[in-house]
JSON list of C-alpha atoms in Angstrom, two decimals:
[
{"chain": "A", "resi": 1, "resn": "SER", "atom": "CA", "xyz": [127.57, 86.85, 86.75]},
{"chain": "A", "resi": 2, "resn": "ASP", "atom": "CA", "xyz": [126.85, 89.24, 83.91]},
{"chain": "A", "resi": 3, "resn": "VAL", "atom": "CA", "xyz": [123.97, 90.75, 85.86]},
{"chain": "A", "resi": 4, "resn": "ASN", "atom": "CA", "xyz": [126.32, 91.59, 88.76]},
{"chain": "A", "resi": 5, "resn": "LYS", "atom": "CA", "xyz": [128.82, 93.13, 86.33]},
{"chain": "A", "resi": 6, "resn": "ALA", "atom": "CA", "xyz": [126.06, 95.20, 84.75]},
{"chain": "A", "resi": 7, "resn": "GLY", "atom": "CA", "xyz": [124.89, 96.27, 88.22]},
{"chain": "A", "resi": 8, "resn": "LYS", "atom": "CA", "xyz": [128.38, 97.46, 89.10]},
{"chain": "A", "resi": 9, "resn": "LEU", "atom": "CA", "xyz": [128.43, 99.41, 85.85]},
{"chain": "A", "resi": 10, "resn": "CYS", "atom": "CA", "xyz": [125.12, 101.09, 86.81]},
{"chain": "A", "resi": 11, "resn": "ASP", "atom": "CA", "xyz": [126.48, 101.86, 90.28]},
{"chain": "A", "resi": 12, "resn": "SER", "atom": "CA", "xyz": [129.40, 103.68, 88.68]},
{"chain": "A", "resi": 13, "resn": "LEU", "atom": "CA", "xyz": [127.06, 106.18, 86.99]},
{"chain": "A", "resi": 14, "resn": "LEU", "atom": "CA", "xyz": [127.05, 109.39, 89.01]},
{"chain": "A", "resi": 15, "resn": "GLU", "atom": "CA", "xyz": [123.82, 110.89, 87.76]},
{"chain": "A", "resi": 16, "resn": "ILE", "atom": "CA", "xyz": [120.94, 109.28, 89.65]},
{"chain": "A", "resi": 17, "resn": "ARG", "atom": "CA", "xyz": [118.52, 109.55, 86.73]},
{"chain": "A", "resi": 18, "resn": "LYS", "atom": "CA", "xyz": [120.91, 107.63, 84.46]},
{"chain": "A", "resi": 19, "resn": "ARG", "atom": "CA", "xyz": [121.69, 105.10, 87.19]},
{"chain": "A", "resi": 20, "resn": "ASP", "atom": "CA", "xyz": [117.96, 104.44, 87.73]},
{"chain": "A", "resi": 21, "resn": "LYS", "atom": "CA", "xyz": [117.41, 103.97, 83.98]},
{"chain": "A", "resi": 22, "resn": "CYS", "atom": "CA", "xyz": [120.38, 101.61, 83.87]},
{"chain": "A", "resi": 23, "resn": "PHE", "atom": "CA", "xyz": [119.02, 99.39, 86.65]},
{"chain": "A", "resi": 24, "resn": "GLU", "atom": "CA", "xyz": [115.57, 99.39, 85.04]},
{"chain": "A", "resi": 25, "resn": "LYS", "atom": "CA", "xyz": [117.03, 98.17, 81.74]},
{"chain": "A", "resi": 26, "resn": "ILE", "atom": "CA", "xyz": [119.08, 95.42, 83.41]},
{"chain": "A", "resi": 27, "resn": "ALA", "atom": "CA", "xyz": [116.10, 94.28, 85.50]},
{"chain": "A", "resi": 28, "resn": "GLU", "atom": "CA", "xyz": [114.00, 94.09, 82.33]},
{"chain": "A", "resi": 29, "resn": "ASN", "atom": "CA", "xyz": [116.61, 92.40, 80.15]},
{"chain": "A", "resi": 30, "resn": "SER", "atom": "CA", "xyz": [117.66, 89.84, 82.77]},
{"chain": "A", "resi": 31, "resn": "GLN", "atom": "CA", "xyz": [114.09, 89.28, 84.06]},
{"chain": "A", "resi": 32, "resn": "THR", "atom": "CA", "xyz": [115.34, 90.03, 87.58]},
{"chain": "A", "resi": 33, "resn": "PRO", "atom": "CA", "xyz": [112.73, 92.08, 89.51]},
{"chain": "A", "resi": 34, "resn": "SER", "atom": "CA", "xyz": [114.99, 92.34, 92.59]},
{"chain": "A", "resi": 35, "resn": "LEU", "atom": "CA", "xyz": [117.19, 94.76, 90.62]},
{"chain": "A", "resi": 36, "resn": "CYS", "atom": "CA", "xyz": [114.34, 97.29, 90.69]},
{"chain": "A", "resi": 37, "resn": "ALA", "atom": "CA", "xyz": [115.20, 97.78, 94.39]},
{"chain": "A", "resi": 38, "resn": "ASN", "atom": "CA", "xyz": [118.39, 99.59, 93.33]},
{"chain": "A", "resi": 39, "resn": "ILE", "atom": "CA", "xyz": [116.36, 102.39, 91.73]},
{"chain": "A", "resi": 40, "resn": "GLN", "atom": "CA", "xyz": [116.42, 105.55, 93.86]},
{"chain": "A", "resi": 41, "resn": "SER", "atom": "CA", "xyz": [113.31, 107.24, 92.48]},
{"chain": "A", "resi": 42, "resn": "ASN", "atom": "CA", "xyz": [110.11, 105.79, 94.00]},
{"chain": "A", "resi": 43, "resn": "SER", "atom": "CA", "xyz": [108.06, 106.34, 90.86]},
{"chain": "A", "resi": 44, "resn": "LYS", "atom": "CA", "xyz": [110.70, 104.79, 88.59]},
{"chain": "A", "resi": 45, "resn": "ARG", "atom": "CA", "xyz": [111.10, 101.86, 90.99]},
{"chain": "A", "resi": 46, "resn": "ASP", "atom": "CA", "xyz": [107.33, 101.28, 90.91]},
{"chain": "A", "resi": 47, "resn": "THR", "atom": "CA", "xyz": [107.36, 101.45, 87.11]},
{"chain": "A", "resi": 48, "resn": "CYS", "atom": "CA", "xyz": [110.16, 98.88, 87.03]},
{"chain": "A", "resi": 49, "resn": "LEU", "atom": "CA", "xyz": [108.19, 96.56, 89.33]},
{"chain": "A", "resi": 50, "resn": "MET", "atom": "CA", "xyz": [104.93, 97.06, 87.43]},
{"chain": "A", "resi": 51, "resn": "ASN", "atom": "CA", "xyz": [106.66, 95.96, 84.21]},
{"chain": "A", "resi": 52, "resn": "PHE", "atom": "CA", "xyz": [107.02, 92.54, 85.86]},
{"chain": "A", "resi": 53, "resn": "ALA", "atom": "CA", "xyz": [103.40, 92.52, 87.11]},
{"chain": "A", "resi": 54, "resn": "ILE", "atom": "CA", "xyz": [102.19, 93.23, 83.58]},
{"chain": "A", "resi": 55, "resn": "GLU", "atom": "CA", "xyz": [104.21, 90.20, 82.44]},
{"chain": "A", "resi": 56, "resn": "GLY", "atom": "CA", "xyz": [102.48, 88.07, 85.09]},
{"chain": "A", "resi": 57, "resn": "ASP", "atom": "CA", "xyz": [104.96, 88.18, 88.01]},
{"chain": "A", "resi": 58, "resn": "TYR", "atom": "CA", "xyz": [102.74, 89.37, 90.86]},
{"chain": "A", "resi": 59, "resn": "SER", "atom": "CA", "xyz": [105.35, 88.66, 93.55]},
{"chain": "A", "resi": 60, "resn": "VAL", "atom": "CA", "xyz": [106.39, 92.30, 93.02]},
{"chain": "A", "resi": 61, "resn": "CYS", "atom": "CA", "xyz": [103.04, 93.75, 94.20]},
{"chain": "A", "resi": 62, "resn": "PRO", "atom": "CA", "xyz": [103.96, 94.11, 97.92]},
{"chain": "A", "resi": 63, "resn": "LYS", "atom": "CA", "xyz": [107.06, 96.10, 96.93]},
{"chain": "A", "resi": 64, "resn": "VAL", "atom": "CA", "xyz": [105.10, 98.71, 94.94]},
{"chain": "A", "resi": 65, "resn": "GLU", "atom": "CA", "xyz": [104.88, 101.91, 97.02]},
{"chain": "A", "resi": 66, "resn": "ASN", "atom": "CA", "xyz": [102.31, 103.95, 95.10]},
{"chain": "A", "resi": 67, "resn": "GLN", "atom": "CA", "xyz": [98.96, 102.85, 96.57]},
{"chain": "A", "resi": 68, "resn": "TYR", "atom": "CA", "xyz": [97.09, 103.27, 93.27]},
{"chain": "A", "resi": 69, "resn": "LEU", "atom": "CA", "xyz": [99.63, 101.13, 91.41]},
{"chain": "A", "resi": 70, "resn": "LYS", "atom": "CA", "xyz": [99.73, 98.59, 94.25]},
{"chain": "A", "resi": 71, "resn": "LYS", "atom": "CA", "xyz": [95.93, 98.19, 93.98]},
{"chain": "A", "resi": 72, "resn": "SER", "atom": "CA", "xyz": [96.25, 97.79, 90.21]},
{"chain": "A", "resi": 73, "resn": "CYS", "atom": "CA", "xyz": [98.93, 95.17, 90.74]},
{"chain": "A", "resi": 74, "resn": "GLU", "atom": "CA", "xyz": [96.79, 93.27, 93.25]},
{"chain": "A", "resi": 75, "resn": "SER", "atom": "CA", "xyz": [93.76, 93.51, 90.92]},
{"chain": "A", "resi": 76, "resn": "LEU", "atom": "CA", "xyz": [95.80, 92.05, 88.06]},
{"chain": "A", "resi": 77, "resn": "ALA", "atom": "CA", "xyz": [96.95, 89.25, 90.35]},
{"chain": "A", "resi": 78, "resn": "ALA", "atom": "CA", "xyz": [93.37, 88.52, 91.47]},
{"chain": "A", "resi": 79, "resn": "LEU", "atom": "CA", "xyz": [92.07, 88.50, 87.88]},
{"chain": "A", "resi": 80, "resn": "ASN", "atom": "CA", "xyz": [94.74, 86.06, 86.77]},
{"chain": "A", "resi": 81, "resn": "SER", "atom": "CA", "xyz": [94.72, 83.65, 89.69]}
]
């Protein structure tokens, strides 16, 4: 699939910061939260996941590592259930 091709392209980037940004963009554009898992930086990964929570996909909440953000995610989920 195109998402897999794009993922391979991201993997080929040597600089971690660029690779993380690449995966974040693909996750966003393809609406595929599982791609956030490829992001090395914890804070960037959480940001990637929270983008989905803000859009109403609360399945990402358990994967958020930052406790403050996780609570925010769970609060959003509770408010909208």
